[in-house]
Amino acid sequence: MALTMAPVAALPNLSLPNGPAYCVIGSTDPITLAQLETLRARDPDLAYIAAPNGQAPDQLPPPTRLTVLHAVPGQITESPAAVAEALGKSLARLAPGPGSLLILSGGATAQVILRQLGISVLHLLGEAEPGLPLSLGGGLTVITKSGGFGDGETLARVTASYRSIGSPAQHHVG
């Protein structure tokens, strides 16, 4: 009955930005690690940076349309907060500019990186996928994902149409 009483508004189509994408993985959750493995298998052209305890190597790979910065265990165990801080500093060296896409996986990672980028407010646009907020902040498009969220294909799906140059991803607002 509510549908007959209220007009139904069309959901807006939201496109991901055309600039480069940075997928920052701070989570150690097995779900995220499986998602990352699937993403790497599907996109051999992405730039993968293993960052022990969040610290990227001195020599960074050349930029590509999709760069993955992944916190991996180091020689000594650091606190999650220290790893997130180092990961944020590593991301800063990659210098994501306005129009870039950031996919942040891990709540502590997202919180620290957004703070380091000076982003205190995200403006929600909709969802990249059900349960994955798509937001704007500081000139960047941001997708945040909890470490244990999604299935093995989540990261591959979120980046699939984005990685197809000239084929903007369409998303729904939920």
mmCIF file of C-alpha atoms in Angstrom:
data_model
loop_
_atom_site.group_PDB
_atom_site.id
_atom_site.type_symbol
_atom_site.label_atom_id
_atom_site.label_comp_id
_atom_site.label_asym_id
_atom_site.label_seq_id
_atom_site.Cartn_x
_atom_site.Cartn_y
_atom_site.Cartn_z
ATOM 1 C CA MET A 1 0.000 0.000 0.000
ATOM 2 C CA ALA A 2 2.852 2.395 0.774
ATOM 3 C CA LEU A 3 4.166 1.979 -2.752
ATOM 4 C CA THR A 4 0.808 2.987 -4.218
ATOM 5 C CA MET A 5 0.595 6.059 -1.990
ATOM 6 C CA ALA A 6 4.114 7.404 -2.440
ATOM 7 C CA PRO A 7 5.790 8.102 -5.762
ATOM 8 C CA VAL A 8 8.708 5.830 -6.543
ATOM 9 C CA ALA A 9 11.878 7.759 -7.280
ATOM 10 C CA ALA A 10 14.384 6.281 -9.669
ATOM 11 C CA LEU A 11 17.681 5.404 -8.041
ATOM 12 C CA PRO A 12 20.483 7.615 -9.327
ATOM 13 C CA ASN A 13 23.297 6.041 -11.294
ATOM 14 C CA LEU A 14 26.626 6.723 -9.659
ATOM 15 C CA SER A 15 29.870 6.353 -11.560
ATOM 16 C CA LEU A 16 33.243 5.719 -10.010
ATOM 17 C CA PRO A 17 35.899 8.303 -10.859
ATOM 18 C CA ASN A 18 38.061 8.062 -13.943
ATOM 19 C CA GLY A 19 41.304 8.629 -12.038
ATOM 20 C CA PRO A 20 43.500 5.977 -10.470
ATOM 21 C CA ALA A 21 42.246 3.651 -7.746
ATOM 22 C CA TYR A 22 44.061 2.714 -4.562
ATOM 23 C CA CYS A 23 42.949 -0.331 -2.599
ATOM 24 C CA VAL A 24 44.440 -0.183 0.894
ATOM 25 C CA ILE A 25 44.224 -3.434 2.848
ATOM 26 C CA GLY A 26 44.961 -3.233 6.548
ATOM 27 C CA SER A 27 42.667 -6.051 7.602
ATOM 28 C CA THR A 28 44.094 -9.481 8.365
ATOM 29 C CA ASP A 29 40.668 -11.130 8.274
ATOM 30 C CA PRO A 30 40.678 -14.333 6.179
ATOM 31 C CA ILE A 31 37.688 -13.021 4.194
ATOM 32 C CA THR A 32 39.646 -9.960 3.067
ATOM 33 C CA LEU A 33 42.716 -12.056 2.274
ATOM 34 C CA ALA A 34 40.586 -14.343 0.073
ATOM 35 C CA GLN A 35 39.096 -11.281 -1.645
ATOM 36 C CA LEU A 36 42.577 -9.914 -2.303
ATOM 37 C CA GLU A 37 43.744 -13.245 -3.729
ATOM 38 C CA THR A 38 40.772 -13.275 -6.120
ATOM 39 C CA LEU A 39 41.376 -9.656 -7.147
ATOM 40 C CA ARG A 40 45.044 -10.318 -7.899
ATOM 41 C CA ALA A 41 44.156 -13.397 -9.961
ATOM 42 C CA ARG A 42 41.582 -11.429 -11.974
ATOM 43 C CA ASP A 43 43.736 -8.373 -12.618
ATOM 44 C CA PRO A 44 47.363 -9.227 -13.372
ATOM 45 C CA ASP A 45 47.980 -5.590 -14.385
ATOM 46 C CA LEU A 46 47.351 -4.104 -10.966
ATOM 47 C CA ALA A 47 50.316 -2.807 -8.997
ATOM 48 C CA TYR A 48 50.655 -4.856 -5.802
ATOM 49 C CA ILE A 49 52.697 -3.415 -2.943
ATOM 50 C CA ALA A 50 53.384 -5.668 0.046
ATOM 51 C CA ALA A 51 53.980 -3.383 3.019
ATOM 52 C CA PRO A 52 55.499 -5.175 6.042
ATOM 53 C CA ASN A 53 53.805 -3.712 9.135
ATOM 54 C CA GLY A 54 52.312 -1.101 6.794
ATOM 55 C CA GLN A 55 55.654 0.205 5.512
ATOM 56 C CA ALA A 56 55.935 0.184 1.734
ATOM 57 C CA PRO A 57 59.383 -0.445 0.251
ATOM 58 C CA ASP A 58 61.537 2.541 -0.694
ATOM 59 C CA GLN A 59 61.147 1.747 -4.394
ATOM 60 C CA LEU A 60 57.466 1.898 -5.370
ATOM 61 C CA PRO A 61 56.166 0.329 -8.593
ATOM 62 C CA PRO A 62 55.058 2.630 -11.403
ATOM 63 C CA PRO A 63 51.436 3.734 -11.078
ATOM 64 C CA THR A 64 48.676 1.777 -12.765
ATOM 65 C CA ARG A 65 44.914 2.264 -12.865
ATOM 66 C CA LEU A 66 44.638 0.062 -9.766
ATOM 67 C CA THR A 67 47.252 -0.058 -7.017
ATOM 68 C CA VAL A 68 46.898 -2.373 -4.023
ATOM 69 C CA LEU A 69 48.755 -1.427 -0.847
ATOM 70 C CA HIS A 70 48.643 -4.430 1.491
ATOM 71 C CA ALA A 71 49.882 -4.501 5.090
ATOM 72 C CA VAL A 72 51.626 -7.844 5.541
ATOM 73 C CA PRO A 73 53.327 -9.188 8.694
ATOM 74 C CA GLY A 74 56.787 -7.783 9.376
ATOM 75 C CA GLN A 75 59.773 -9.300 11.134
ATOM 76 C CA ILE A 76 58.410 -8.083 14.469
ATOM 77 C CA THR A 77 54.782 -7.798 15.514
ATOM 78 C CA GLU A 78 53.423 -4.248 15.634
ATOM 79 C CA SER A 79 50.138 -3.073 17.098
ATOM 80 C CA PRO A 80 47.221 -2.660 14.663
ATOM 81 C CA ALA A 81 47.327 1.099 15.328
ATOM 82 C CA ALA A 82 51.039 1.307 14.431
ATOM 83 C CA VAL A 83 50.458 -0.727 11.257
ATOM 84 C CA ALA A 84 47.559 1.545 10.247
ATOM 85 C CA GLU A 85 49.702 4.665 10.855
ATOM 86 C CA ALA A 86 52.520 3.257 8.709
ATOM 87 C CA LEU A 87 50.058 2.210 6.011
ATOM 88 C CA GLY A 88 48.692 5.756 5.876
ATOM 89 C CA LYS A 89 52.204 7.169 5.473
ATOM 90 C CA SER A 90 52.871 4.642 2.708
ATOM 91 C CA LEU A 91 49.683 5.710 0.931
ATOM 92 C CA ALA A 92 50.741 9.364 1.208
ATOM 93 C CA ARG A 93 53.894 8.508 -0.765
ATOM 94 C CA LEU A 94 51.654 7.264 -3.587
ATOM 95 C CA ALA A 95 49.967 10.696 -3.510
ATOM 96 C CA PRO A 96 46.369 9.936 -4.497
ATOM 97 C CA GLY A 97 45.082 13.142 -6.051
ATOM 98 C CA PRO A 98 41.620 14.618 -6.463
ATOM 99 C CA GLY A 99 39.422 12.330 -8.518
ATOM 100 C CA SER A 100 41.096 9.185 -7.223
ATOM 101 C CA LEU A 101 39.206 6.245 -5.769
ATOM 102 C CA LEU A 102 40.216 4.886 -2.356
ATOM 103 C CA ILE A 103 39.011 1.470 -1.270
ATOM 104 C CA LEU A 104 39.827 1.122 2.414
ATOM 105 C CA SER A 105 39.555 -2.320 3.994
ATOM 106 C CA GLY A 106 39.692 -2.565 7.757
ATOM 107 C CA GLY A 107 37.979 -0.184 10.149
ATOM 108 C CA ALA A 108 41.144 0.941 11.948
ATOM 109 C CA THR A 109 42.863 1.388 8.588
ATOM 110 C CA ALA A 110 40.048 3.551 7.238
ATOM 111 C CA GLN A 111 39.883 5.678 10.376
ATOM 112 C CA VAL A 112 43.625 6.394 10.448
ATOM 113 C CA ILE A 113 43.995 7.019 6.714
ATOM 114 C CA LEU A 114 41.031 9.376 6.560
ATOM 115 C CA ARG A 115 42.443 11.300 9.548
ATOM 116 C CA GLN A 116 45.893 11.472 7.928
ATOM 117 C CA LEU A 117 44.316 12.795 4.722
ATOM 118 C CA GLY A 118 42.498 15.470 6.724
ATOM 119 C CA ILE A 119 39.082 14.008 5.904
ATOM 120 C CA SER A 120 36.825 14.358 8.928
ATOM 121 C CA VAL A 121 33.502 14.016 7.091
ATOM 122 C CA LEU A 122 32.433 11.647 4.329
ATOM 123 C CA HIS A 123 29.383 12.535 2.256
ATOM 124 C CA LEU A 124 27.476 9.336 1.561
ATOM 125 C CA LEU A 125 26.487 8.904 -2.093
ATOM 126 C CA GLY A 126 25.131 5.376 -1.931
ATOM 127 C CA GLU A 127 26.598 1.910 -2.050
ATOM 128 C CA ALA A 128 29.275 0.419 -4.265
ATOM 129 C CA GLU A 129 27.628 -2.878 -3.405
ATOM 130 C CA PRO A 130 25.060 -3.651 -0.708
ATOM 131 C CA GLY A 131 26.794 -2.923 2.591
ATOM 132 C CA LEU A 132 29.764 -1.050 1.075
ATOM 133 C CA PRO A 133 29.334 2.719 1.502
ATOM 134 C CA LEU A 134 30.357 4.907 -1.437
ATOM 135 C CA SER A 135 31.266 8.406 -0.256
ATOM 136 C CA LEU A 136 33.013 11.629 -1.195
ATOM 137 C CA GLY A 137 35.573 13.356 0.990
ATOM 138 C CA GLY A 138 38.550 15.611 0.393
ATOM 139 C CA GLY A 139 38.166 15.406 -3.391
ATOM 140 C CA LEU A 140 38.354 11.606 -3.281
ATOM 141 C CA THR A 141 35.748 8.922 -3.818
ATOM 142 C CA VAL A 142 35.933 6.500 -0.902
ATOM 143 C CA ILE A 143 34.628 2.965 -0.476
ATOM 144 C CA THR A 144 34.984 1.570 3.035
ATOM 145 C CA LYS A 145 34.809 -2.133 3.822
ATOM 146 C CA SER A 146 35.035 -3.877 7.153
ATOM 147 C CA GLY A 147 37.651 -6.633 7.119
ATOM 148 C CA GLY A 148 35.224 -9.500 7.586
ATOM 149 C CA PHE A 149 32.584 -8.227 5.177
ATOM 150 C CA GLY A 150 31.587 -9.734 1.849
ATOM 151 C CA ASP A 151 32.340 -12.912 -0.015
ATOM 152 C CA GLY A 152 35.460 -14.006 -1.889
ATOM 153 C CA GLU A 153 34.465 -11.961 -4.946
ATOM 154 C CA THR A 154 33.662 -8.621 -3.274
ATOM 155 C CA LEU A 155 36.835 -6.676 -4.152
ATOM 156 C CA ALA A 156 36.899 -8.118 -7.674
ATOM 157 C CA ARG A 157 33.267 -7.093 -8.252
ATOM 158 C CA VAL A 158 33.737 -3.601 -6.854
ATOM 159 C CA THR A 159 36.722 -2.952 -9.125
ATOM 160 C CA ALA A 160 35.644 -4.972 -12.209
ATOM 161 C CA SER A 161 33.724 -2.352 -14.137
ATOM 162 C CA TYR A 162 36.051 0.360 -12.867
ATOM 163 C CA ARG A 163 39.025 -1.516 -14.306
ATOM 164 C CA SER A 164 37.309 -1.665 -17.706
ATOM 165 C CA ILE A 165 38.478 1.643 -19.144
ATOM 166 C CA GLY A 166 35.641 3.675 -20.618
ATOM 167 C CA SER A 167 32.997 1.617 -18.817
ATOM 168 C CA PRO A 168 31.950 3.488 -15.676
ATOM 169 C CA ALA A 169 30.569 1.392 -12.865
ATOM 170 C CA GLN A 170 26.925 1.870 -12.065
ATOM 171 C CA HIS A 171 25.887 1.705 -8.455
ATOM 172 C CA HIS A 172 22.655 1.996 -6.586
ATOM 173 C CA VAL A 173 21.666 4.054 -3.619
ATOM 174 C CA GLY A 174 20.101 1.863 -0.975
#
